[in-house]
Short mmCIF file of C-alpha atoms in Angstrom, two decimals:
data_model
loop_
_atom_site.label_atom_id
_atom_site.label_comp_id
_atom_site.label_asym_id
_atom_site.label_seq_id
_atom_site.Cartn_x
_atom_site.Cartn_y
_atom_site.Cartn_z
CA ALA O 1 9.11 -23.42 2.60
CA ILE O 2 8.32 -21.87 5.96
CA GLY O 3 4.79 -22.47 7.27
CA PRO O 4 2.86 -20.88 10.15
CA LYS O 5 4.84 -22.85 12.75
CA GLY O 6 8.11 -21.57 11.34
CA VAL O 7 6.73 -18.04 11.35
CA GLN O 8 5.77 -18.50 15.01
CA PHE O 9 9.36 -19.39 15.90
CA LEU O 10 10.70 -16.43 13.93
CA ALA O 11 8.17 -14.10 15.53
CA GLN O 12 9.35 -15.12 18.99
CA VAL O 13 12.86 -14.01 18.06
CA LEU O 14 11.55 -10.72 16.69
CA GLN O 15 9.65 -9.92 19.87
CA ASN O 16 12.93 -8.88 21.48
CA ASP O 17 13.23 -5.16 20.77
CA THR O 18 17.02 -5.45 20.83
CA THR O 19 17.01 -7.77 17.80
CA PRO O 20 19.05 -5.94 15.13
CA ILE O 21 16.76 -7.04 12.26
CA THR O 22 15.31 -4.10 10.35
CA LYS O 23 14.30 -5.84 7.10
CA LEU O 24 12.43 -9.14 6.81
CA SER O 25 11.38 -11.02 3.67
CA LEU O 26 9.11 -14.07 3.89
CA SER O 27 8.21 -13.98 0.21
CA SER O 28 6.76 -17.19 -1.29
CA ASN O 29 6.32 -18.91 2.09
CA ARG O 30 3.01 -20.10 3.52
CA VAL O 31 2.64 -17.48 6.22
CA GLU O 32 -1.17 -17.63 6.00
CA ASP O 33 -3.52 -15.84 8.39
CA SER O 34 -2.30 -17.80 11.42
CA GLY O 35 1.26 -16.70 10.72
CA CYS O 36 0.09 -13.10 10.50
CA LEU O 37 -1.18 -13.42 14.07
CA TYR O 38 2.36 -14.21 15.28
CA LEU O 39 3.89 -11.44 13.18
CA ALA O 40 1.36 -8.93 14.49
CA GLU O 41 2.34 -9.75 18.07
CA SER O 42 5.98 -9.13 17.18
CA LEU O 43 5.25 -5.83 15.46
CA ARG O 44 3.60 -4.52 18.61
CA LEU O 45 6.69 -5.31 20.69
CA ASN O 46 9.53 -4.63 18.25
CA HIS O 47 9.57 -1.29 16.45
CA ARG O 48 12.91 -1.76 14.71
CA LEU O 49 11.48 -3.40 11.60
CA THR O 50 11.26 -0.94 8.69
CA CYS O 51 10.65 -3.25 5.71
CA LEU O 52 8.40 -6.32 5.59
CA ASN O 53 7.98 -8.43 2.46
CA LEU O 54 4.99 -10.82 2.53
CA GLN O 55 4.64 -11.32 -1.21
CA ILE O 56 2.80 -14.52 -2.23
CA CYS O 57 2.27 -15.76 1.33
CA ALA O 58 -1.35 -17.06 1.13
CA ILE O 59 -2.63 -14.17 3.25
CA ARG O 60 -6.35 -13.45 3.24
CA ASP O 61 -8.57 -10.75 4.77
CA VAL O 62 -8.12 -11.93 8.36
CA GLY O 63 -4.33 -11.84 8.10
CA MET O 64 -4.43 -8.42 6.48
CA SER O 65 -6.58 -7.07 9.31
CA LEU O 66 -4.22 -8.46 11.95
CA LEU O 67 -1.18 -6.88 10.31
CA VAL O 68 -2.56 -3.41 9.69
CA ASP O 69 -4.01 -3.26 13.19
CA ALA O 70 -0.56 -3.97 14.63
CA LEU O 71 1.05 -1.41 12.32
CA ARG O 72 -1.01 1.40 13.82
CA ASP O 73 1.49 1.33 16.71
CA HIS O 74 4.55 0.67 14.55
CA PRO O 75 5.75 4.09 13.33
CA SER O 76 9.04 2.85 11.87
CA MET O 77 7.50 0.73 9.09
CA HIS O 78 8.38 2.28 5.71
CA ARG O 79 7.85 -0.53 3.19
CA LEU O 80 5.16 -3.21 3.23
CA ASP O 81 4.74 -5.70 0.37
CA LEU O 82 1.48 -7.69 0.40
CA SER O 83 1.35 -8.40 -3.33
CA GLY O 84 0.17 -11.70 -4.78
CA ASN O 85 -2.05 -12.72 -1.87
CA TRP O 86 -5.81 -13.30 -1.51
CA ILE O 87 -6.82 -10.01 0.04
CA ARG O 88 -10.33 -8.92 -0.92
CA ARG O 89 -12.88 -6.33 0.20
CA GLU O 90 -12.78 -6.82 3.99
CA GLY O 91 -9.00 -6.71 4.02
CA MET O 92 -9.07 -3.48 2.03
CA PHE O 93 -11.54 -1.98 4.49
CA SER O 94 -9.10 -2.77 7.30
CA LEU O 95 -6.28 -1.20 5.32
CA ALA O 96 -8.32 1.92 4.59
CA SER O 97 -9.15 2.44 8.27
CA ALA O 98 -5.47 2.13 9.25
CA LEU O 99 -3.86 4.19 6.47
CA PRO O 100 -4.28 7.64 8.10
CA SER O 101 -2.25 6.43 11.09
CA LEU O 102 0.53 5.00 8.89
CA GLN O 103 2.04 8.35 7.99
CA ASN O 104 5.59 6.97 7.72
CA LEU O 105 4.62 4.25 5.24
CA LYS O 106 6.25 5.18 1.93
CA LEU O 107 5.68 2.07 -0.16
CA LEU O 108 2.64 -0.19 0.06
CA ASP O 109 2.42 -2.91 -2.59
CA ILE O 110 -0.96 -4.67 -2.97
CA TRP O 111 -0.51 -5.67 -6.61
CA GLY O 112 -2.01 -9.00 -7.65
CA ASN O 113 -4.75 -9.23 -5.02
CA PRO O 114 -8.39 -9.83 -6.09
CA LEU O 115 -9.48 -6.32 -5.14
CA GLU O 116 -13.13 -5.31 -5.41
CA LEU O 117 -14.87 -2.03 -6.14
CA LYS O 118 -15.85 -1.05 -2.58
CA GLY O 119 -12.41 -1.94 -1.27
CA ILE O 120 -10.67 0.17 -3.91
CA GLN O 121 -12.99 3.09 -3.19
CA ALA O 122 -12.29 2.86 0.55
CA VAL O 123 -8.52 2.90 0.06
CA ALA O 124 -8.73 5.76 -2.46
CA THR O 125 -10.61 7.85 0.10
CA ALA O 126 -8.09 7.02 2.82
CA MET O 127 -5.17 7.91 0.53
CA GLU O 128 -6.28 11.53 0.60
CA GLU O 129 -4.93 11.68 4.17
CA CYS O 130 -1.62 9.95 3.35
CA PRO O 131 0.54 12.32 1.27
CA ARG O 132 3.70 10.20 1.64
CA CYS O 133 2.36 6.80 0.65
CA THR O 134 2.91 5.30 -2.81
CA MET O 135 1.12 2.19 -3.98
CA ASP O 136 1.46 -0.42 -6.69
CA VAL O 137 -2.06 -1.59 -7.43
CA PHE O 138 -3.51 -4.37 -9.58
CA VAL O 139 -7.25 -4.15 -10.19
CA ALA O 140 -8.93 -7.46 -10.96
CA ASN O 141 -11.89 -7.44 -13.33
CA GLY O 142 -15.19 -7.33 -11.49
CA ASP O 143 -18.69 -8.04 -12.70
CA ILE O 144 -19.55 -6.56 -16.10
CA GLU O 145 -21.91 -4.00 -14.58
CA GLU O 146 -19.22 -2.92 -12.08
CA ASP O 147 -16.34 -2.76 -14.55
CA GLU O 148 -16.62 0.94 -15.35
CA GLN O 149 -16.94 1.84 -11.67
CA ILE O 150 -13.89 -0.26 -10.83
CA GLN O 151 -11.83 1.55 -13.45
CA SER O 152 -13.07 4.93 -12.22
CA ALA O 153 -12.14 4.15 -8.61
CA SER O 154 -8.79 2.79 -9.73
CA THR O 155 -8.07 5.92 -11.75
CA LYS O 156 -8.76 8.09 -8.71
CA LEU O 157 -6.46 5.97 -6.56
CA GLN O 158 -3.66 6.08 -9.11
CA TYR O 159 -4.04 9.84 -9.50
CA LEU O 160 -3.61 10.29 -5.75
CA VAL O 161 -0.47 8.18 -5.92
CA SER O 162 0.86 10.33 -8.75
CA GLN O 163 0.53 13.42 -6.60
CA ASN O 164 2.28 11.71 -3.70
CA ILE O 165 5.24 10.76 -5.90
CA TYR O 166 5.39 14.29 -7.28
CA LEU O 167 5.41 15.77 -3.78
CA GLN O 168 8.14 13.41 -2.64
CA ARG O 169 10.35 14.49 -5.53
CA GLN O 170 9.70 18.16 -4.79
CA ARG O 171 10.61 17.67 -1.12
CA LYS O 172 13.95 16.16 -2.12
CA LEU O 173 14.68 18.90 -4.65
CA GLN O 174 13.87 21.71 -2.23
CA GLY O 175 15.35 20.04 0.83
CA GLU O 176 12.23 20.73 2.87
CA PRO O 177 10.89 18.44 5.61
CA ASP O 178 7.62 16.63 5.01
CA SER O 179 5.88 18.61 7.74
CA VAL O 180 5.85 21.83 5.71
CA TRP O 181 3.61 20.28 3.05
CA PRO O 182 -0.16 20.67 3.48
CA PRO O 183 -2.55 17.78 2.76
CA LEU O 184 -1.95 16.68 -0.80
CA LEU O 185 -5.37 17.45 -2.27
CA HIS O 186 -4.98 21.10 -1.22
CA SER O 187 -1.44 21.54 -2.52
CA VAL O 188 -1.05 20.08 -6.00
CA ASP O 189 -3.02 20.92 -9.11
CA LYS O 190 -3.71 18.18 -11.66
CA ALA O 191 -1.79 20.04 -14.33
CA SER O 192 1.42 19.92 -12.28
CA VAL O 193 1.64 16.11 -12.35
CA HIS O 194 3.76 15.33 -15.39
CA GLY O 195 3.47 12.38 -17.72
CA HIS O 196 6.81 10.86 -16.77
CA SER O 197 5.47 10.21 -13.27
CA LEU O 198 2.63 8.13 -14.68
CA LEU O 199 5.07 5.36 -15.57
CA TYR O 200 5.20 4.37 -11.91
CA PHE O 201 1.60 3.41 -11.45
CA VAL O 202 -0.18 2.02 -14.49
CA VAL O 203 -3.23 -0.05 -13.67
CA ARG O 204 -1.85 -3.29 -14.94
CA ASN O 205 -4.81 -5.27 -16.16
CA ARG O 206 -6.21 -2.52 -18.40
CA PRO O 207 -3.64 0.26 -18.74
CA ASP O 208 -5.30 1.57 -21.88
CA LEU O 209 -8.38 2.69 -19.95
CA PHE O 210 -6.35 4.35 -17.22
CA LEU O 211 -4.07 6.20 -19.60
CA ARG O 212 -7.00 7.46 -21.68
CA LYS O 213 -8.78 8.79 -18.61
CA ALA O 214 -5.61 10.21 -17.09
CA SER O 215 -4.60 11.99 -20.29
CA SER O 216 -7.89 13.88 -20.31
CA SER O 217 -7.11 15.52 -16.96
CA LEU O 218 -3.31 15.55 -16.64
CA SER O 219 -0.70 17.38 -18.66
CA PRO O 220 1.53 14.65 -20.20
CA SER O 221 4.80 16.55 -20.67
CA VAL O 222 7.98 14.40 -20.48
#
């Protein structure tokens, strides 16, 4: 497995903007927070990378913050997989602050991280400004007294994702550029998000709660 030192060597290669690499997967390697520092330096210098897979790479809040800060100046990034790491509240705060500037990010996977209530709420609020972004989210159980709030915040986040997916499909069908679409919360009514879209973003630890809440506000026609 590649460790932080190996990532440092790879990052040095990536710093050359003429490097023809556009997709990079370091899945199941020990990138860790120190490796994220090297990757962040590369992302600032090389804007060719469009897909980055850091699934199960022992990344924590510090590493998450380093990456999303670098991505603010990396407009070509379309897919970012950070699933299966140890990202918690502070990392989610960093993500939430960066999301509005990541308008070209189409897939962000943070499934399998120990997310917390305040972090989920922060990202849900930020998603309102990101009509192109889709997310795959796992919500870990919190404290008993926070459980209902966690599910409520998660439902809001997943609903925003459902609208984004719906808008993306409509853009493709109508052949219209993304720029003609207004901010998502002003353009799509809840009733227009159909049940078949919901298959993309079930909250995986308690899908029964999400589907019950979603069915009360969305029209589930297949």
